[in-house]
Amino acid sequence: MWNHKDSYRVRNGIVQASTIEHPSLGLVFFPAFDWKISATHPERQERLLYTRDQIVEEGLLDVPNIREYNPIVADWDVIERVHVGAPDLQSWVTDAHRVSAGGAIAAADAVLRGEVDRAFALVRPPGHHAMAMIHGIRGFCTINIEAVMIQHIRQTYGVKRVAIVDTDVHHGDGSQDVFYHDPDTLYISFHQDGRTLYPGTGFMDEFGGPQAIGANIDIPLPPGTGDEGLLKVMRELVLPILHEFKPDIVINSAGQDNHFSDPLANMNVTAKGYAELVDLLQADIAVLEGGYSVQEALPYVNTGIILSMAGLDYSRVIEPNYIEQHQSADVTRYIDDLILKWKAQWARREEIARDELIGHKDSWVRDYSVYYDESGVQEERRETVRLYPDKIGWHSIESYGNYGPYAKQSVYAMFIPWQADDATREEAFTEARRMKEQGGLNRYVVVDPMGQGQVEI
């Protein structure tokens, strides 16, 4: 398992990852033959089939320290400890989604049981745009497979401090939503600037909820960022923050759509650049997210990642259509300035946390909207966070989904933190019952992740 003292060294004031020699690697594949949004949709089974062909051709499954595992079907119980659905989860979640999450769980089990040093779940459908509340499909995602996996490992193995490093080109607004109020889950995303790409979020001021300032790190990068820029952000910003956070386990939300050939984005990263990024990170578990250059990129990026995670030579990984990439001087200057700004903000996180609570006594409230682009649903939310002076409080969501002129769904969901004591848990249930007595919504639900699970009030 990841150990910040053993896994990192400091050179010239910059933290760099060291490499475990020849670590054992578990692989899980699930291409979801029976699930697609539409016949020509970019998120389809070929994303994994070409990769599978490539790694078989390269003989990677015959390497002694690489072992393949089968996915499992994630139980409804563990999904319901993360997500609330409107009108219910069964309206949106298929067996394919459950097996995708189960593939991530199988990868985590292999690592946490000590069977392998690391694991890579090459599964679909992806999940990092799926929020805790679900009114449909957004950003090709329905349930958050990493969040379900993290719930499983906390419940099963007692893991506490978790770091997620999201290397997808799109900001993982779903993962951010699930963990925004959890100071023990560090979410770091570096992605193409949301002013130029879906979902339009992921900026520096999204720094974590009032009880978790500094646990959400969004690094918006300019279009045209290449290997040089991504690797610099990893070395000079991401690794030092991980070193300070001291996670028990590191998870790579491994989107691959920063590749120069990806049709849905505007970045210039190569397969070899991705492999080097993974080598620096030294994650315990990687879970596939996006990446839609099905033939030109994914087979080679995934091959590079597998070689890197297994401690093998990836220096000769190259795409057939490779064109030497040069990051512009303007992009380099922008990234240098962004790193300096982030270092300054990170250093001020305790001061920012104090300022965030000014004017808030017992609760913190915000209103915002969420759009489900694949389902055409507009959701309006009111989020309330219960503030305590000495512990982590619950948060609730009043959710109103507009499915069209004659169809609406509303849900009140109370989310109890996984760290909650009995008093916090009791108060959360009391508040949910009080809200139900007031009425006005279709459903009232409490999510108790380490206790009763999902409870209908």
Coordinates of C-alpha atoms in Angstrom, one line a residue:
M1 CA 0.0 0.0 0.0
W2 CA 1.1 3.6 -0.7
N3 CA 3.4 5.1 1.9
H4 CA 4.3 8.7 1.6
K5 CA 7.6 8.3 3.5
D6 CA 8.8 5.4 1.3
S7 CA 7.3 6.5 -2.0
Y8 CA 8.6 10.0 -2.2
R9 CA 12.0 11.7 -2.2
V10 CA 13.0 15.4 -2.4
R11 CA 15.4 16.6 -5.1
N12 CA 16.2 20.3 -5.3
G13 CA 13.2 21.2 -3.2
I14 CA 10.8 19.3 -5.5
V15 CA 9.1 16.1 -4.3
Q16 CA 9.4 13.3 -6.8
A17 CA 8.0 9.7 -6.7
S18 CA 10.4 6.8 -6.4
T19 CA 9.7 3.6 -8.2
I20 CA 9.1 0.2 -6.5
E21 CA 11.2 -2.3 -8.6
H22 CA 8.9 -4.7 -10.4
P23 CA 5.7 -4.3 -8.5
S24 CA 3.0 -6.9 -9.0
L25 CA 0.0 -5.6 -11.0
G26 CA -3.6 -6.7 -11.1
L27 CA -5.7 -6.0 -14.2
V28 CA -9.5 -6.0 -14.4
F29 CA -11.3 -5.7 -17.8
F30 CA -15.0 -5.0 -18.4
P31 CA -15.9 -3.6 -21.8
A32 CA -19.7 -3.7 -21.1
F33 CA -20.9 -5.2 -24.4
D34 CA -24.5 -4.8 -23.5
W35 CA -24.6 -1.1 -22.6
K36 CA -24.3 2.0 -24.7
I37 CA -25.9 5.4 -24.8
S38 CA -26.4 5.2 -28.6
A39 CA -24.9 3.1 -31.4
T40 CA -22.4 5.9 -32.5
H41 CA -21.7 7.4 -29.1
P42 CA -18.0 7.9 -28.4
E43 CA -18.4 6.1 -25.0
R44 CA -18.7 2.5 -26.4
Q45 CA -17.2 -0.9 -26.0
E46 CA -14.5 -0.5 -28.6
R47 CA -12.7 1.8 -26.1
L48 CA -11.6 -1.4 -24.3
L49 CA -11.6 -4.0 -27.1
Y50 CA -8.7 -2.3 -29.1
T51 CA -6.8 -2.0 -25.8
R52 CA -7.3 -5.7 -25.0
D53 CA -6.1 -6.7 -28.5
Q54 CA -3.0 -4.5 -28.1
I55 CA -1.9 -5.8 -24.7
V56 CA -2.5 -9.4 -25.8
E57 CA -0.4 -8.8 -28.9
E58 CA 2.4 -7.3 -26.7
G59 CA 2.3 -10.4 -24.4
L60 CA 1.6 -8.3 -21.3
L61 CA -0.8 -10.9 -19.8
D62 CA 2.1 -13.4 -19.9
V63 CA 4.4 -11.2 -17.8
P64 CA 4.9 -13.0 -14.4
N65 CA 4.2 -10.0 -12.2
I66 CA 0.9 -9.1 -14.1
R67 CA -2.2 -11.0 -13.0
E68 CA -5.8 -10.7 -14.4
Y69 CA -8.8 -10.6 -12.2
N70 CA -12.5 -10.9 -13.0
P71 CA -14.9 -8.1 -12.1
I72 CA -17.7 -8.6 -9.7
V73 CA -21.2 -7.2 -9.5
A74 CA -21.3 -4.4 -7.0
D75 CA -24.1 -4.9 -4.4
W76 CA -27.0 -2.4 -4.3
D77 CA -26.1 -1.8 -0.6
V78 CA -22.7 -0.3 -1.3
I79 CA -24.1 1.8 -4.2
E80 CA -26.9 3.1 -2.0
R81 CA -24.3 4.1 0.7
V82 CA -23.0 6.7 -1.9
H83 CA -25.9 7.6 -4.2
V84 CA -29.6 8.6 -4.0
G85 CA -31.6 8.3 -7.2
A86 CA -34.7 10.1 -8.4
P87 CA -37.2 8.6 -8.6
D88 CA -34.9 5.8 -7.5
L89 CA -31.5 4.3 -8.4
Q90 CA -33.0 1.3 -10.3
S91 CA -34.5 3.8 -12.8
W92 CA -30.9 4.6 -14.0
V93 CA -28.5 2.0 -12.9
T94 CA -28.1 -1.1 -15.0
D95 CA -26.2 -4.3 -14.5
A96 CA -23.4 -2.9 -16.6
H97 CA -22.9 0.0 -14.2
R98 CA -22.9 -2.4 -11.2
V99 CA -20.2 -4.5 -12.9
S100 CA -18.1 -1.5 -13.8
A101 CA -18.2 -0.4 -10.1
G102 CA -17.5 -4.1 -9.2
G103 CA -14.5 -4.1 -11.5
A104 CA -13.1 -1.2 -9.5
I105 CA -13.9 -3.0 -6.2
A106 CA -12.2 -6.2 -7.5
A107 CA -9.1 -4.1 -8.2
A108 CA -9.1 -2.6 -4.8
D109 CA -9.6 -6.0 -3.1
A110 CA -6.6 -7.4 -4.9
V111 CA -4.4 -4.6 -3.5
L112 CA -5.9 -4.5 0.0
R113 CA -5.7 -8.2 0.5
G114 CA -2.1 -8.1 -0.4
E115 CA -2.3 -10.2 -3.5
V116 CA -0.8 -7.5 -5.7
D117 CA 1.0 -4.2 -5.1
R118 CA -1.1 -2.2 -7.5
A119 CA -4.2 -2.7 -9.7
F120 CA -5.7 -1.1 -12.8
A121 CA -9.4 -1.4 -13.5
L122 CA -10.0 -1.0 -17.3
V123 CA -13.8 -0.8 -17.1
R124 CA -16.7 1.1 -18.5
P125 CA -19.2 2.9 -18.2
P126 CA -17.1 5.6 -16.5
G127 CA -18.2 7.5 -13.4
H128 CA -16.4 10.7 -12.4
H129 CA -19.2 13.0 -13.5
A130 CA -21.8 11.2 -11.4
M131 CA -22.7 13.1 -8.3
A132 CA -24.2 11.8 -5.0
M133 CA -27.7 12.7 -6.2
I134 CA -28.7 11.1 -9.5
H135 CA -31.4 12.3 -11.9
G136 CA -30.0 10.7 -15.0
I137 CA -26.8 10.4 -17.1
R138 CA -24.4 13.3 -17.3
G139 CA -21.0 13.3 -19.0
F140 CA -21.5 9.7 -20.0
C141 CA -21.6 8.8 -16.2
T142 CA -24.4 7.3 -14.1
I143 CA -22.8 6.1 -10.9
N144 CA -19.4 7.2 -9.5
I145 CA -17.4 4.0 -9.7
E146 CA -14.4 5.3 -7.7
A147 CA -16.7 6.6 -4.9
V148 CA -18.5 3.3 -4.7
M149 CA -15.0 1.6 -4.5
I150 CA -13.9 4.0 -1.8
Q151 CA -17.0 3.3 0.2
H152 CA -16.2 -0.4 -0.1
I153 CA -12.6 -0.1 1.1
R154 CA -13.5 2.1 4.0
Q155 CA -16.3 -0.3 5.1
T156 CA -14.3 -3.5 4.5
Y157 CA -10.7 -2.5 5.3
G158 CA -10.9 0.5 7.6
V159 CA -9.0 2.8 5.2
K160 CA -9.3 6.4 6.4
R161 CA -7.3 9.0 4.4
V162 CA -7.8 8.6 0.7
A163 CA -6.4 10.7 -2.2
I164 CA -7.9 10.7 -5.7
V165 CA -5.8 12.2 -8.5
D166 CA -8.0 12.7 -11.5
T167 CA -6.0 12.9 -14.8
D168 CA -9.0 13.1 -17.1
V169 CA -9.2 16.1 -19.4
H170 CA -12.6 16.9 -18.1
H171 CA -13.1 18.2 -14.5
G172 CA -14.5 15.4 -12.4
D173 CA -17.4 17.4 -11.0
G174 CA -19.1 14.3 -9.8
S175 CA -16.2 13.1 -7.7
Q176 CA -15.8 16.6 -6.4
D177 CA -19.5 16.7 -5.4
V178 CA -19.4 13.3 -3.5
F179 CA -16.3 14.3 -1.5
Y180 CA -16.5 18.1 -1.2
H181 CA -17.3 18.0 2.5
D182 CA -14.9 15.3 3.5
P183 CA -11.6 16.5 4.9
D184 CA -10.2 12.9 4.9
T185 CA -10.6 12.5 1.1
L186 CA -8.3 14.7 -1.0
Y187 CA -9.6 15.2 -4.5
I188 CA -7.1 16.6 -7.0
S189 CA -8.1 17.2 -10.6
F190 CA -6.0 18.7 -13.4
H191 CA -7.9 19.2 -16.5
Q192 CA -8.5 21.4 -19.5
D193 CA -9.9 24.8 -18.3
G194 CA -13.6 24.7 -17.8
R195 CA -14.1 27.9 -19.8
T196 CA -13.2 25.9 -22.9
L197 CA -14.6 22.4 -22.2
Y198 CA -17.4 20.4 -20.5
P199 CA -18.5 20.6 -17.7
G200 CA -17.5 24.2 -17.2
T201 CA -16.3 23.8 -13.6
G202 CA -13.1 23.0 -11.8
F203 CA -11.6 26.4 -10.8
M204 CA -9.3 27.4 -8.0
D205 CA -12.1 28.8 -5.8
E206 CA -13.6 25.3 -5.6
F207 CA -11.4 24.6 -2.6
G208 CA -13.6 22.2 -0.5
G209 CA -16.6 22.7 1.7
P210 CA -16.5 24.8 4.9
Q211 CA -15.4 21.7 6.9
A212 CA -12.9 20.5 4.3
I213 CA -11.1 23.6 2.9
G214 CA -8.0 22.4 1.1
A215 CA -9.4 18.9 0.4
N216 CA -10.4 19.8 -3.2
I217 CA -7.7 21.0 -5.6
D218 CA -8.8 22.0 -9.1
I219 CA -6.0 22.9 -11.5
P220 CA -7.5 24.2 -14.8
L221 CA -4.9 23.9 -17.6
P222 CA -4.9 25.8 -20.9
P223 CA -5.7 24.1 -24.2
G224 CA -2.5 22.9 -25.8
T225 CA -0.9 21.6 -22.6
G226 CA 1.5 18.8 -23.4
D227 CA 3.7 16.3 -21.6
E228 CA 5.9 19.0 -20.3
G229 CA 3.0 20.9 -18.6
L230 CA 1.3 17.9 -17.1
L231 CA 4.5 16.5 -15.7
K232 CA 5.5 19.8 -14.3
V233 CA 2.1 20.1 -12.5
M234 CA 2.6 16.6 -11.1
R235 CA 6.1 17.2 -9.9
E236 CA 5.8 20.7 -8.5
L237 CA 2.2 20.9 -7.2
V238 CA 0.4 17.5 -7.0
L239 CA 3.2 15.5 -5.4
P240 CA 4.0 18.0 -2.7
I241 CA 0.3 18.3 -1.7
L242 CA 0.0 14.6 -1.5
H243 CA 3.1 14.5 0.6
E244 CA 1.6 16.9 3.1
F245 CA -1.8 15.2 3.1
K246 CA -0.3 11.8 3.9
P247 CA -3.0 9.5 2.4
D248 CA -3.3 5.8 3.3
I249 CA -4.0 5.0 -0.3
V250 CA -3.8 6.9 -3.7
I251 CA -6.3 6.3 -6.5
N252 CA -5.7 7.5 -10.1
S253 CA -9.0 8.4 -11.8
A254 CA -7.3 7.6 -15.1
G255 CA -8.9 9.5 -17.9
Q256 CA -6.9 9.5 -21.1
D257 CA -8.6 12.2 -23.1
N258 CA -5.7 14.6 -22.7
H259 CA -4.1 12.7 -25.6
F260 CA -3.3 14.8 -28.7
S261 CA -5.6 12.8 -30.9
D262 CA -8.7 12.8 -28.7
P263 CA -11.7 14.2 -30.6
L264 CA -13.4 15.7 -27.5
A265 CA -10.6 17.9 -26.2
N266 CA -7.7 20.2 -27.1
M267 CA -4.6 18.9 -25.3
N268 CA -1.3 17.5 -26.6
V269 CA -0.3 14.7 -24.2
T270 CA 1.3 11.5 -25.6
A271 CA 1.1 7.9 -24.5
K272 CA 4.6 8.0 -23.2
G273 CA 3.7 11.2 -21.3
Y274 CA 0.8 9.4 -19.6
A275 CA 3.1 6.5 -18.7
E276 CA 5.6 8.9 -17.1
L277 CA 2.8 10.7 -15.3
V278 CA 1.7 7.4 -13.8
D279 CA 5.3 6.5 -12.9
L280 CA 5.6 9.7 -10.9
L281 CA 2.2 9.3 -9.1
Q282 CA 2.8 5.7 -8.0
A283 CA -0.9 5.2 -7.4
D284 CA -2.1 2.0 -5.6
I285 CA -5.2 1.7 -7.8
A286 CA -6.0 3.2 -11.2
V287 CA -9.6 3.2 -12.6
L288 CA -10.2 4.1 -16.3
E289 CA -12.4 7.1 -16.9
G290 CA -12.6 9.0 -20.2
G291 CA -10.6 8.7 -23.5
Y292 CA -12.3 8.6 -26.9
S293 CA -9.5 8.3 -29.4
V294 CA -10.4 4.6 -29.7
Q295 CA -7.8 3.4 -32.1
E296 CA -5.1 6.1 -32.3
A297 CA -4.6 6.6 -28.5
L298 CA -6.3 4.2 -26.0
P299 CA -4.4 1.0 -27.0
Y300 CA -1.0 2.8 -26.6
V301 CA -1.9 4.9 -23.6
N302 CA -3.2 1.9 -21.7
T303 CA -0.2 -0.2 -22.7
G304 CA 2.1 2.6 -21.4
I305 CA 0.1 2.8 -18.1
I306 CA 0.3 -1.0 -17.6
L307 CA 4.0 -1.1 -18.2
S308 CA 4.5 1.9 -15.9
M309 CA 2.4 0.5 -13.0
A310 CA 4.2 -2.9 -13.4
G311 CA 7.7 -1.3 -13.2
L312 CA 8.5 -2.2 -16.8
D313 CA 10.2 -0.2 -19.5
Y314 CA 7.7 2.1 -21.3
S315 CA 10.3 4.2 -23.1
R316 CA 9.5 2.7 -26.5
V317 CA 5.7 3.1 -26.3
I318 CA 4.7 5.3 -29.3
E319 CA 1.6 5.8 -31.3
P320 CA 1.6 4.9 -35.0
N321 CA 0.4 8.4 -35.8
Y322 CA 2.8 10.1 -33.4
I323 CA 3.7 13.7 -34.3
E324 CA 6.3 15.4 -32.1
Q325 CA 4.5 17.7 -29.8
H326 CA 5.8 21.1 -28.7
Q327 CA 4.1 23.0 -25.9
S328 CA 3.9 26.8 -26.7
A329 CA 5.8 29.3 -24.6
D330 CA 2.5 31.0 -23.7
V331 CA 1.1 27.8 -22.4
T332 CA 4.3 27.2 -20.4
R333 CA 4.2 30.6 -18.9
Y334 CA 0.5 30.2 -18.0
I335 CA 1.2 26.9 -16.2
D336 CA 4.2 28.4 -14.3
D337 CA 2.0 31.2 -13.1
L338 CA -0.9 28.8 -12.1
I339 CA 1.5 26.7 -10.1
L340 CA 2.7 29.7 -8.2
K341 CA -0.9 30.8 -7.5
W342 CA -1.8 27.4 -6.3
K343 CA 1.2 27.1 -4.0
A344 CA 0.2 30.5 -2.4
Q345 CA -3.4 29.4 -2.0
W346 CA -2.4 26.0 -0.5
A347 CA -0.2 27.8 2.0
R348 CA -3.1 30.0 3.1
R349 CA -5.7 27.1 3.4
E350 CA -6.1 27.5 7.2
E351 CA -6.7 31.2 6.9
I352 CA -9.2 30.6 4.1
A353 CA -11.0 28.0 6.2
R354 CA -11.4 30.5 9.0
D355 CA -12.7 33.2 6.6
E356 CA -15.2 30.7 5.1
L357 CA -16.9 30.3 8.4
I358 CA -17.3 34.0 9.1
G359 CA -21.0 34.8 9.4
H360 CA -22.0 31.1 9.6
K361 CA -23.0 29.9 13.1
D362 CA -24.6 26.5 12.9
S363 CA -25.0 25.9 9.2
W364 CA -23.7 26.8 5.7
V365 CA -26.1 26.9 2.7
R366 CA -25.7 27.2 -1.0
D367 CA -28.0 27.0 -4.0
Y368 CA -26.9 25.7 -7.4
S369 CA -28.0 24.0 -10.6
V370 CA -26.9 20.7 -12.2
Y371 CA -27.6 19.7 -15.8
Y372 CA -27.8 16.1 -17.0
D373 CA -26.8 16.5 -20.6
E374 CA -27.5 12.9 -21.7
S375 CA -30.9 12.8 -20.0
G376 CA -32.1 16.4 -20.6
V377 CA -32.8 17.0 -16.9
Q378 CA -32.3 20.3 -15.1
E379 CA -31.8 19.9 -11.4
E380 CA -32.0 22.7 -8.8
R381 CA -30.4 22.1 -5.4
R382 CA -30.2 23.6 -2.0
E383 CA -27.3 22.2 0.0
T384 CA -27.1 22.7 3.8
V385 CA -24.1 21.8 5.9
R386 CA -24.3 21.4 9.7
L387 CA -21.4 23.0 11.3
Y388 CA -19.8 21.8 14.6
P389 CA -16.9 23.4 16.3
D390 CA -15.1 20.1 16.9
K391 CA -16.3 17.5 14.4
I392 CA -17.6 16.9 10.9
G393 CA -21.3 17.5 10.4
W394 CA -23.9 16.1 8.1
H395 CA -25.0 17.8 4.9
S396 CA -28.3 17.6 3.1
I397 CA -29.6 18.2 -0.4
E398 CA -33.1 19.4 -1.3
S399 CA -33.2 18.3 -5.0
Y400 CA -35.7 19.3 -7.6
G401 CA -35.4 17.7 -11.0
N402 CA -37.3 19.1 -14.0
Y403 CA -37.8 16.3 -16.6
G404 CA -40.0 18.4 -18.9
P405 CA -43.3 20.4 -18.7
Y406 CA -45.2 17.6 -17.0
A407 CA -42.6 15.5 -15.2
K408 CA -40.8 16.6 -12.0
Q409 CA -39.0 14.6 -9.2
S410 CA -38.0 16.0 -5.8
V411 CA -35.9 14.3 -3.1
Y412 CA -34.6 15.4 0.3
A413 CA -31.4 13.5 0.9
M414 CA -29.5 13.6 4.2
F415 CA -25.8 12.5 4.0
I416 CA -24.2 11.5 7.2
P417 CA -20.4 11.6 7.2
W418 CA -18.6 8.3 7.3
Q419 CA -16.7 9.6 10.4
A420 CA -19.9 10.4 12.3
D421 CA -20.4 9.7 16.0
D422 CA -23.7 8.5 17.4
A423 CA -24.8 12.0 18.4
T424 CA -24.2 13.3 14.8
R425 CA -26.1 10.4 13.4
E426 CA -29.0 10.9 15.7
E427 CA -29.3 14.6 14.9
A428 CA -29.2 13.9 11.2
F429 CA -32.1 11.4 11.4
T430 CA -34.0 13.9 13.6
E431 CA -33.5 16.7 11.0
A432 CA -34.6 14.4 8.2
R433 CA -37.8 13.5 10.0
R434 CA -38.4 17.2 10.7
M435 CA -38.1 18.0 7.0
K436 CA -40.5 15.2 6.1
E437 CA -43.1 16.6 8.5
Q438 CA -42.9 19.9 6.7
G439 CA -43.5 18.0 3.4
G440 CA -43.3 19.3 -0.2
L441 CA -41.0 16.7 -1.7
N442 CA -41.6 13.2 -3.2
R443 CA -39.0 11.3 -1.1
Y444 CA -37.0 11.7 2.1
V445 CA -33.9 9.6 2.5
V446 CA -31.0 9.3 4.9
V447 CA -27.6 7.9 3.7
D448 CA -25.7 6.5 6.6
P449 CA -22.5 5.0 5.0
M450 CA -21.0 3.3 8.0
G451 CA -24.3 2.4 9.7
Q452 CA -27.7 1.5 8.4
G453 CA -27.0 2.4 4.7
Q454 CA -29.8 4.1 2.9
V455 CA -33.0 4.6 4.9
E456 CA -36.3 5.8 3.6
I457 CA -37.9 8.2 6.0

